[in-house]
PDB file of C-alpha atoms in Angstrom:
ATOM      1  CA  MET B  87       0.000   0.000   0.000  1.00 55.00           C
ATOM      2  CA  LEU B  88       2.838   2.396   0.805  1.00 59.00           C
ATOM      3  CA  LEU B  89       4.462   1.717  -2.563  1.00 61.00           C
ATOM      4  CA  SER B  90       1.185   2.339  -4.365  1.00 62.00           C
ATOM      5  CA  ALA B  91       0.635   5.606  -2.477  1.00 63.00           C
ATOM      6  CA  ALA B  92       4.199   6.726  -3.233  1.00 71.00           C
ATOM      7  CA  LEU B  93       3.727   6.073  -6.945  1.00 64.00           C
ATOM      8  CA  VAL B  94       0.451   8.014  -6.989  1.00 63.00           C
ATOM      9  CA  ALA B  95       2.143  10.892  -5.190  1.00 71.00           C
ATOM     10  CA  THR B  96       4.949  10.877  -7.760  1.00 75.00           C
ATOM     11  CA  ALA B  97       2.418  11.014 -10.602  1.00 70.00           C
ATOM     12  CA  LEU B  98       0.636  13.954  -8.966  1.00 69.00           C
ATOM     13  CA  VAL B  99       3.911  15.817  -8.498  1.00 70.00           C
ATOM     14  CA  LEU B 100       4.710  15.330 -12.185  1.00 71.00           C
ATOM     15  CA  ILE B 101       1.282  16.649 -13.165  1.00 69.00           C
ATOM     16  CA  VAL B 102       1.669  19.732 -10.983  1.00 67.00           C
ATOM     17  CA  VAL B 103       5.359  20.475 -11.500  1.00 70.00           C
ATOM     18  CA  THR B 104       5.812  19.641 -15.195  1.00 71.00           C
ATOM     19  CA  PRO B 105       3.814  22.600 -16.612  1.00 68.00           C
ATOM     20  CA  THR B 106       5.878  24.989 -14.496  1.00 66.00           C
ATOM     21  CA  VAL B 107       9.336  23.501 -15.068  1.00 66.00           C
ATOM     22  CA  LEU B 108       8.910  22.676 -18.751  1.00 68.00           C
ATOM     23  CA  LYS B 109       6.960  25.755 -19.726  1.00 67.00           C
ATOM     24  CA  ALA B 110       7.828  26.657 -23.314  1.00 54.00           C
ATOM     25  CA  GLY B 111      10.147  29.540 -22.450  1.00 66.00           C
ATOM     26  CA  PRO B 112      13.304  30.826 -24.171  1.00 80.00           C
ATOM     27  CA  TRP B 113      15.297  27.651 -23.599  1.00 81.00           C
ATOM     28  CA  ALA B 114      12.550  25.535 -25.184  1.00 83.00           C
ATOM     29  CA  VAL B 115      12.337  27.875 -28.170  1.00 85.00           C
ATOM     30  CA  ARG B 116      16.077  27.474 -28.698  1.00 86.00           C
ATOM     31  CA  HIS B 117      15.981  23.688 -28.264  1.00 88.00           C
ATOM     32  CA  PRO B 118      12.505  22.509 -29.326  1.00 91.00           C
ATOM     33  CA  ARG B 119      13.480  18.874 -29.849  1.00 91.00           C
ATOM     34  CA  THR B 120      14.949  18.572 -26.364  1.00 90.00           C
ATOM     35  CA  ALA B 121      11.970  20.350 -24.814  1.00 88.00           C
ATOM     36  CA  LEU B 122       9.501  18.100 -26.627  1.00 90.00           C
ATOM     37  CA  LEU B 123      11.413  15.007 -25.518  1.00 90.00           C
ATOM     38  CA  MET B 124      11.282  16.194 -21.908  1.00 86.00           C
ATOM     39  CA  TRP B 125       7.534  16.890 -22.106  1.00 84.00           C
ATOM     40  CA  PHE B 126       6.747  13.441 -23.465  1.00 86.00           C
ATOM     41  CA  SER B 127       9.173  11.787 -21.038  1.00 86.00           C
ATOM     42  CA  ALA B 128       7.427  13.457 -18.098  1.00 83.00           C
ATOM     43  CA  CYS B 129       4.033  12.423 -19.474  1.00 81.00           C
ATOM     44  CA  ALA B 130       5.172   8.833 -19.987  1.00 84.00           C
ATOM     45  CA  LEU B 131       6.737   8.702 -16.512  1.00 84.00           C
ATOM     46  CA  GLY B 132       3.534   9.989 -14.920  1.00 80.00           C
ATOM     47  CA  CYS B 133       1.438   7.393 -16.764  1.00 79.00           C
ATOM     48  CA  ALA B 134       3.909   4.671 -15.791  1.00 82.00           C
ATOM     49  CA  CYS B 135       3.676   5.690 -12.134  1.00 80.00           C
ATOM     50  CA  VAL B 136      -0.125   5.492 -12.212  1.00 77.00           C
ATOM     51  CA  VAL B 137      -0.075   2.056 -13.847  1.00 78.00           C
ATOM     52  CA  ALA B 138       2.608   0.831 -11.452  1.00 79.00           C
ATOM     53  CA  SER B 139       0.575   2.027  -8.456  1.00 76.00           C
ATOM     54  CA  ILE B 140      -2.453   0.072  -9.655  1.00 75.00           C
ATOM     55  CA  VAL B 141      -0.360  -3.040 -10.254  1.00 75.00           C
ATOM     56  CA  ALA B 142       1.156  -2.685  -6.793  1.00 73.00           C
ATOM     57  CA  ALA B 143      -2.323  -2.415  -5.266  1.00 70.00           C
ATOM     58  CA  VAL B 144      -3.500  -5.543  -7.100  1.00 69.00           C
ATOM     59  CA  ILE B 145      -0.427  -7.499  -6.041  1.00 71.00           C
ATOM     60  CA  GLY B 146      -1.013  -6.360  -2.476  1.00 66.00           C
ATOM     61  CA  GLY B 147      -4.577  -7.702  -2.676  1.00 63.00           C
ATOM     62  CA  LEU B 148      -3.338 -11.057  -3.883  1.00 60.00           C
ATOM     63  CA  MET B 149      -1.035 -11.214  -0.867  1.00 63.00           C
ATOM     64  CA  ALA B 150      -3.810 -10.337   1.578  1.00 58.00           C
ATOM     65  CA  GLY B 151      -3.858 -13.914   2.843  1.00 58.00           C
ATOM     66  CA  ASP B 152      -0.363 -13.438   4.258  1.00 57.00           C
ATOM     67  CA  ALA B 153      -1.286 -10.258   6.150  1.00 56.00           C
ATOM     68  CA  PRO B 154      -0.437 -10.229   9.879  1.00 59.00           C
ATOM     69  CA  ASP B 155      -3.975  -9.261  10.915  1.00 60.00           C
ATOM     70  CA  GLY B 156      -7.503  -9.020   9.565  1.00 61.00           C
ATOM     71  CA  ALA B 157      -7.557  -5.234   9.232  1.00 66.00           C
ATOM     72  CA  THR B 158      -4.494  -5.252   7.024  1.00 62.00           C
ATOM     73  CA  ALA B 159      -5.953  -8.040   4.909  1.00 63.00           C
ATOM     74  CA  ILE B 160      -9.186  -6.101   4.411  1.00 66.00           C
ATOM     75  CA  ALA B 161      -7.259  -2.942   3.490  1.00 65.00           C
ATOM     76  CA  LEU B 162      -5.164  -4.811   0.938  1.00 61.00           C
ATOM     77  CA  THR B 163      -8.229  -6.452  -0.590  1.00 68.00           C
ATOM     78  CA  VAL B 164     -10.155  -3.169  -0.834  1.00 63.00           C
ATOM     79  CA  GLY B 165      -7.116  -1.460  -2.322  1.00 65.00           C
ATOM     80  CA  SER B 166      -6.786  -4.222  -4.897  1.00 65.00           C
ATOM     81  CA  TRP B 167     -10.422  -3.923  -6.009  1.00 62.00           C
ATOM     82  CA  LEU B 168     -10.168  -0.147  -6.090  1.00 69.00           C
ATOM     83  CA  GLY B 169      -7.069  -0.433  -8.255  1.00 65.00           C
ATOM     84  CA  LEU B 170      -8.848  -2.721 -10.696  1.00 62.00           C
ATOM     85  CA  GLY B 171     -11.814  -0.355 -10.784  1.00 70.00           C
ATOM     86  CA  VAL B 172      -9.609   2.654 -11.487  1.00 67.00           C
ATOM     87  CA  MET B 173      -7.781   0.773 -14.231  1.00 66.00           C
ATOM     88  CA  GLY B 174     -11.059  -0.246 -15.878  1.00 70.00           C
ATOM     89  CA  ALA B 175     -12.413   3.309 -15.678  1.00 68.00           C
ATOM     90  CA  ALA B 176      -9.176   4.708 -17.112  1.00 68.00           C
ATOM     91  CA  ILE B 177      -9.220   2.267 -20.027  1.00 68.00           C
ATOM     92  CA  ALA B 178     -12.860   3.115 -20.773  1.00 72.00           C
ATOM     93  CA  LEU B 179     -12.098   6.847 -20.647  1.00 67.00           C
ATOM     94  CA  ILE B 180      -9.101   6.528 -22.946  1.00 67.00           C
ATOM     95  CA  VAL B 181     -11.030   4.421 -25.474  1.00 69.00           C
ATOM     96  CA  THR B 182     -14.032   6.752 -25.577  1.00 73.00           C
ATOM     97  CA  THR B 183     -11.762   9.795 -25.830  1.00 70.00           C
ATOM     98  CA  THR B 184      -9.435   8.374 -28.465  1.00 69.00           C
ATOM     99  CA  GLU B 185     -12.139   7.323 -30.949  1.00 69.00           C
ATOM    100  CA  PRO B 186     -13.427  10.815 -31.899  1.00 68.00           C
ATOM    101  CA  ILE B 187      -9.912  12.268 -32.008  1.00 64.00           C
ATOM    102  CA  VAL B 188      -8.676   9.530 -34.329  1.00 62.00           C
ATOM    103  CA  HIS B 189     -11.820   9.795 -36.453  1.00 60.00           C
ATOM    104  CA  ALA B 190     -11.398  13.556 -36.842  1.00 60.00           C
ATOM    105  CA  SER B 191      -7.806  13.089 -38.035  1.00 60.00           C
ATOM    106  CA  ARG B 192      -8.828  10.726 -40.827  1.00 62.00           C
ATOM    107  CA  VAL B 193      -9.187  13.303 -43.591  1.00 61.00           C
ATOM    108  CA  SER B 194      -8.615  12.137 -47.145  1.00 58.00           C
ATOM    109  CA  LEU B 195      -7.407  14.227 -50.054  1.00 57.00           C
ATOM    110  CA  SER B 196     -10.814  14.051 -51.735  1.00 58.00           C
ATOM    111  CA  ASP B 197     -12.403  15.617 -48.644  1.00 60.00           C
ATOM    112  CA  VAL B 198     -10.210  18.699 -48.952  1.00 61.00           C
ATOM    113  CA  VAL B 199      -9.461  19.123 -52.655  1.00 62.00           C
ATOM    114  CA  PRO B 200     -12.507  19.838 -54.872  1.00 59.00           C
ATOM    115  CA  ALA B 201     -12.902  18.420 -58.336  1.00 49.00           C
ATOM    116  CA  HIS B 202     -11.403  21.558 -59.935  1.00 48.00           C
ATOM    117  CA  GLY B 203      -8.316  21.452 -57.728  1.00 58.00           C
ATOM    118  CA  SER B 204      -4.874  20.762 -59.166  1.00 69.00           C
ATOM    119  CA  VAL B 205      -3.290  17.564 -57.895  1.00 70.00           C
ATOM    120  CA  ASP B 206       0.386  16.901 -58.583  1.00 71.00           C
ATOM    121  CA  GLU B 207       1.521  13.367 -57.734  1.00 69.00           C
ATOM    122  CA  ARG B 208       5.115  13.208 -56.508  1.00 68.00           C
ATOM    123  CA  ARG B 209       7.391  10.353 -55.546  1.00 69.00           C
ATOM    124  CA  ALA B 210       6.886  10.707 -51.799  1.00 70.00           C
ATOM    125  CA  LEU B 211       3.687  12.743 -51.547  1.00 78.00           C
ATOM    126  CA  THR B 212       1.011  14.715 -53.381  1.00 83.00           C
ATOM    127  CA  LEU B 213       0.967  18.478 -53.867  1.00 86.00           C
ATOM    128  CA  ALA B 214      -2.583  19.786 -54.168  1.00 85.00           C
ATOM    129  CA  ARG B 215      -3.388  23.361 -55.177  1.00 87.00           C
ATOM    130  CA  ILE B 216      -6.888  24.591 -54.344  1.00 86.00           C
ATOM    131  CA  MET B 217      -8.774  27.810 -55.032  1.00 86.00           C
ATOM    132  CA  SER B 218      -9.135  29.304 -51.581  1.00 84.00           C
ATOM    133  CA  ASN B 219      -8.775  32.629 -49.761  1.00 88.00           C
ATOM    134  CA  ASP B 220      -7.019  30.815 -46.931  1.00 88.00           C
ATOM    135  CA  VAL B 221      -3.325  31.645 -46.504  1.00 90.00           C
ATOM    136  CA  VAL B 222      -2.258  28.646 -44.450  1.00 89.00           C
ATOM    137  CA  ALA B 223      -0.842  25.501 -46.032  1.00 90.00           C
ATOM    138  CA  CYS B 224      -1.531  22.170 -44.377  1.00 89.00           C
ATOM    139  CA  SER B 225      -0.347  18.581 -44.577  1.00 89.00           C
ATOM    140  CA  LEU B 226      -2.472  15.453 -44.679  1.00 86.00           C
ATOM    141  CA  PRO B 227      -0.719  12.421 -43.162  1.00 87.00           C
ATOM    142  CA  GLY B 228      -1.633   8.841 -43.842  1.00 79.00           C
ATOM    143  CA  ARG B 229      -0.975   6.155 -46.415  1.00 79.00           C
ATOM    144  CA  ASP B 230      -0.998   8.755 -49.218  1.00 80.00           C
ATOM    145  CA  PRO B 231       0.464  11.926 -47.669  1.00 86.00           C
ATOM    146  CA  ALA B 232      -0.345  15.273 -49.243  1.00 87.00           C
ATOM    147  CA  ILE B 233       0.367  18.982 -48.857  1.00 91.00           C
ATOM    148  CA  ILE B 234      -2.442  21.450 -49.562  1.00 90.00           C
ATOM    149  CA  ILE B 235      -1.522  24.853 -51.046  1.00 91.00           C
ATOM    150  CA  PRO B 236      -4.281  27.510 -51.159  1.00 90.00           C
ATOM    151  CA  SER B 237      -4.274  29.780 -54.224  1.00 90.00           C
ATOM    152  CA  ARG B 238      -4.103  32.963 -52.139  1.00 92.00           C
ATOM    153  CA  LEU B 239      -1.005  31.715 -50.326  1.00 94.00           C
ATOM    154  CA  GLU B 240       0.683  30.790 -53.589  1.00 92.00           C
ATOM    155  CA  ALA B 241      -0.066  34.252 -54.995  1.00 93.00           C
ATOM    156  CA  ALA B 242       1.232  36.017 -51.878  1.00 94.00           C
ATOM    157  CA  LEU B 243       4.622  34.305 -51.727  1.00 94.00           C
ATOM    158  CA  THR B 244       7.606  34.142 -53.999  1.00 94.00           C
ATOM    159  CA  ARG B 245       8.659  30.798 -55.364  1.00 93.00           C
ATOM    160  CA  PRO B 246      11.509  30.326 -52.827  1.00 93.00           C
ATOM    161  CA  GLN B 247       9.182  31.343 -49.980  1.00 95.00           C
ATOM    162  CA  LEU B 248       6.522  28.891 -51.132  1.00 94.00           C
ATOM    163  CA  GLN B 249       9.181  26.200 -51.383  1.00 93.00           C
ATOM    164  CA  ALA B 250      10.145  26.895 -47.771  1.00 94.00           C
ATOM    165  CA  VAL B 251       6.512  26.586 -46.642  1.00 95.00           C
ATOM    166  CA  ILE B 252       6.195  23.269 -48.469  1.00 93.00           C
ATOM    167  CA  ALA B 253       9.420  22.097 -46.804  1.00 93.00           C
ATOM    168  CA  HIS B 254       7.882  23.009 -43.439  1.00 95.00           C
ATOM    169  CA  GLU B 255       4.802  20.890 -44.128  1.00 94.00           C
ATOM    170  CA  TYR B 256       7.006  18.107 -45.473  1.00 93.00           C
ATOM    171  CA  ALA B 257       8.878  18.098 -42.150  1.00 94.00           C
ATOM    172  CA  HIS B 258       5.569  17.530 -40.350  1.00 94.00           C
ATOM    173  CA  LEU B 259       4.848  14.541 -42.568  1.00 92.00           C
ATOM    174  CA  ARG B 260       8.308  13.003 -42.281  1.00 92.00           C
ATOM    175  CA  GLY B 261       8.349  13.425 -38.518  1.00 92.00           C
ATOM    176  CA  ARG B 262       4.818  11.992 -38.134  1.00 92.00           C
ATOM    177  CA  HIS B 263       3.981  14.959 -35.979  1.00 93.00           C
ATOM    178  CA  HIS B 264       0.276  14.200 -36.223  1.00 90.00           C
ATOM    179  CA  LEU B 265       0.795  11.210 -33.915  1.00 89.00           C
ATOM    180  CA  LEU B 266       2.384  13.374 -31.233  1.00 91.00           C
ATOM    181  CA  LYS B 267      -0.429  15.912 -31.541  1.00 90.00           C
ATOM    182  CA  ALA B 268      -2.967  13.112 -31.135  1.00 88.00           C
ATOM    183  CA  VAL B 269      -1.247  11.893 -27.949  1.00 86.00           C
ATOM    184  CA  ALA B 270      -1.282  15.430 -26.533  1.00 88.00           C
ATOM    185  CA  SER B 271      -4.964  15.858 -27.451  1.00 87.00           C
ATOM    186  CA  ILE B 272      -5.929  12.548 -25.828  1.00 83.00           C
ATOM    187  CA  ASN B 273      -3.960  13.433 -22.714  1.00 80.00           C
ATOM    188  CA  ALA B 274      -5.698  16.813 -22.456  1.00 81.00           C
ATOM    189  CA  ALA B 275      -9.129  15.277 -22.992  1.00 81.00           C
ATOM    190  CA  CYS B 276      -8.604  12.597 -20.328  1.00 77.00           C
ATOM    191  CA  LEU B 277      -7.379  14.906 -17.566  1.00 76.00           C
ATOM    192  CA  PRO B 278      -9.855  17.001 -15.554  1.00 77.00           C
ATOM    193  CA  PRO B 279     -10.424  20.465 -17.087  1.00 76.00           C
ATOM    194  CA  ARG B 280      -9.202  22.187 -13.923  1.00 76.00           C
ATOM    195  CA  LEU B 281      -5.749  20.645 -14.292  1.00 74.00           C
ATOM    196  CA  ARG B 282      -3.605  22.821 -16.509  1.00 78.00           C
ATOM    197  CA  ALA B 283      -1.134  20.018 -17.194  1.00 77.00           C
ATOM    198  CA  GLY B 284      -3.172  18.652 -20.098  1.00 78.00           C
ATOM    199  CA  ARG B 285      -3.727  22.060 -21.675  1.00 85.00           C
ATOM    200  CA  GLU B 286      -0.079  23.060 -21.227  1.00 85.00           C
ATOM    201  CA  PHE B 287       1.119  19.748 -22.669  1.00 86.00           C
ATOM    202  CA  LYS B 288      -1.088  20.169 -25.743  1.00 88.00           C
ATOM    203  CA  ARG B 289      -0.110  23.808 -26.226  1.00 89.00           C
ATOM    204  CA  ALA B 290       3.604  23.087 -25.799  1.00 89.00           C
ATOM    205  CA  THR B 291       3.430  20.127 -28.190  1.00 91.00           C
ATOM    206  CA  THR B 292       1.795  22.235 -30.905  1.00 92.00           C
ATOM    207  CA  LEU B 293       4.315  25.067 -30.545  1.00 92.00           C
ATOM    208  CA  LEU B 294       7.403  22.875 -30.321  1.00 93.00           C
ATOM    209  CA  LEU B 295       6.383  20.815 -33.354  1.00 95.00           C
ATOM    210  CA  GLU B 296       6.015  24.015 -35.371  1.00 96.00           C
ATOM    211  CA  LEU B 297       9.491  25.137 -34.282  1.00 95.00           C
ATOM    212  CA  ILE B 298      10.964  21.729 -35.126  1.00 96.00           C
ATOM    213  CA  ALA B 299       9.395  21.904 -38.592  1.00 96.00           C
ATOM    214  CA  ASP B 300      10.707  25.470 -38.970  1.00 96.00           C
ATOM    215  CA  ASP B 301      14.246  24.304 -38.230  1.00 94.00           C
ATOM    216  CA  ALA B 302      14.008  21.424 -40.687  1.00 93.00           C
ATOM    217  CA  ALA B 303      12.589  23.643 -43.438  1.00 93.00           C
ATOM    218  CA  ALA B 304      15.179  26.354 -42.817  1.00 93.00           C
ATOM    219  CA  LYS B 305      17.983  23.832 -43.267  1.00 90.00           C
ATOM    220  CA  GLN B 306      16.408  22.563 -46.486  1.00 88.00           C
ATOM    221  CA  ALA B 307      15.113  25.717 -48.183  1.00 89.00           C
ATOM    222  CA  GLY B 308      16.986  28.480 -46.374  1.00 90.00           C
ATOM    223  CA  PRO B 309      16.101  30.403 -43.192  1.00 92.00           C
ATOM    224  CA  VAL B 310      15.700  33.721 -45.019  1.00 93.00           C
ATOM    225  CA  HIS B 311      13.020  32.396 -47.358  1.00 94.00           C
ATOM    226  CA  LEU B 312      11.104  30.712 -44.547  1.00 95.00           C
ATOM    227  CA  ALA B 313      11.360  33.760 -42.274  1.00 96.00           C
ATOM    228  CA  ASN B 314      10.068  36.021 -45.048  1.00 96.00           C
ATOM    229  CA  ALA B 315       7.246  33.575 -45.770  1.00 96.00           C
ATOM    230  CA  LEU B 316       6.216  33.447 -42.104  1.00 96.00           C
ATOM    231  CA  ALA B 317       6.310  37.241 -41.878  1.00 96.00           C
ATOM    232  CA  ALA B 318       4.198  37.572 -45.040  1.00 95.00           C
ATOM    233  CA  ILE B 319       1.624  35.083 -43.734  1.00 95.00           C
ATOM    234  CA  GLY B 320       1.663  36.874 -40.388  1.00 95.00           C
ATOM    235  CA  ASP B 321       0.829  40.154 -42.133  1.00 94.00           C
ATOM    236  CA  LEU B 322      -2.094  38.531 -43.943  1.00 93.00           C
ATOM    237  CA  THR B 323      -3.498  36.761 -40.892  1.00 92.00           C
ATOM    238  CA  GLY B 324      -2.548  39.212 -38.161  1.00 92.00           C
ATOM    239  CA  ASP B 325      -0.874  36.397 -36.231  1.00 93.00           C
ATOM    240  CA  ALA B 326       1.926  37.887 -34.127  1.00 93.00           C
ATOM    241  CA  GLY B 327       3.231  34.399 -33.373  1.00 93.00           C
ATOM    242  CA  LEU B 328       4.315  33.981 -36.986  1.00 95.00           C
ATOM    243  CA  HIS B 329       6.404  37.148 -36.754  1.00 95.00           C
ATOM    244  CA  LEU B 330       8.066  35.821 -33.600  1.00 93.00           C
ATOM    245  CA  ARG B 331       8.888  32.573 -35.392  1.00 95.00           C
ATOM    246  CA  ALA B 332      10.307  34.585 -38.307  1.00 95.00           C
ATOM    247  CA  GLU B 333      12.450  36.623 -35.901  1.00 94.00           C
ATOM    248  CA  ARG B 334      13.684  33.414 -34.269  1.00 93.00           C
ATOM    249  CA  LEU B 335      14.892  32.161 -37.655  1.00 93.00           C
ATOM    250  CA  ALA B 336      16.541  35.494 -38.467  1.00 91.00           C
ATOM    251  CA  ILE B 337      18.679  35.693 -35.322  1.00 89.00           C
ATOM    252  CA  ARG B 338      19.813  32.079 -35.289  1.00 85.00           C
ATOM    253  CA  ARG B 339      23.068  30.924 -36.875  1.00 79.00           C
ATOM    254  CA  TRP B 340      22.643  28.527 -39.779  1.00 76.00           C
ATOM    255  CA  PRO B 341      25.016  26.448 -41.925  1.00 68.00           C
ATOM    256  CA  ARG B 342      26.206  27.815 -45.247  1.00 63.00           C
ATOM    257  CA  SER B 343      23.762  27.691 -48.113  1.00 55.00           C
ATOM    258  CA  ARG B 344      25.748  25.090 -50.040  1.00 55.00           C
ATOM    259  CA  SER B 345      25.073  22.584 -47.258  1.00 51.00           C
ATOM    260  CA  ARG B 346      21.309  22.961 -47.708  1.00 55.00           C
ATOM    261  CA  ARG B 347      19.238  20.984 -50.146  1.00 59.00           C
ATOM    262  CA  VAL B 348      15.575  20.707 -50.967  1.00 58.00           C
ATOM    263  CA  PRO B 349      14.240  17.137 -51.160  1.00 59.00           C
ATOM    264  CA  VAL B 350      13.470  16.205 -54.764  1.00 54.00           C
ATOM    265  CA  ALA B 351      10.033  15.005 -53.691  1.00 52.00           C
ATOM    266  CA  ILE B 352       8.854  18.513 -52.805  1.00 61.00           C
ATOM    267  CA  LYS B 353      10.445  20.766 -55.408  1.00 61.00           C
ATOM    268  CA  ILE B 354       7.937  22.990 -57.185  1.00 64.00           C
TER     269      ILE B 354
END
């Protein structure tokens, strides 16, 4: 029982402390991969502590027959049944929460690109151009990955800037970032609304994945082109966050241009 209580206490400390310690501050902006790894490690450790506490409670119930007195045996048995009940409730919550999130992420190319859209099949993915006033490109993961380019965005950017945006979306696809976003969304949906850990985890995951994709695209297509593209999109949308991301790219040191290359699969 003491072991189970200690594990639960550890999980609670992680839930309370993690959002404060790993808040996406300057250090996380400079090292997004490391920050994301720490966030997911803390989340995994907290989940492991909860599972281990339940297992410890169940094992304690199975050993109730060896208890020194009746009160201890009853406590171990009750703790075991409570542990099983909590595990069953947690599994049911996760299943019911996961289904709509997974279903919402299953978007096919035909759902997004109308019949008059331009679809360009590439070796590793599909580039789809659509007539739209939207200025944000997006990527569709799955068996047949695709990148969607709205007409207004294509008209607003230069060719190198558009190439940098496509490289950014390509980084999301290659890194399977949609899976990490789904984990963060499920975690946030399962935790009580009053706990900020779930919201902070989801927010940090979204931001850090964007920064990771920015870094990958900057190395491929050039930081100047991506920074200018982000600033242009920020002007069109009024999103100050895009200007901050552009500034981050501008002040960071990058390798020489001859060491960069754009993947053949996403050249336009």
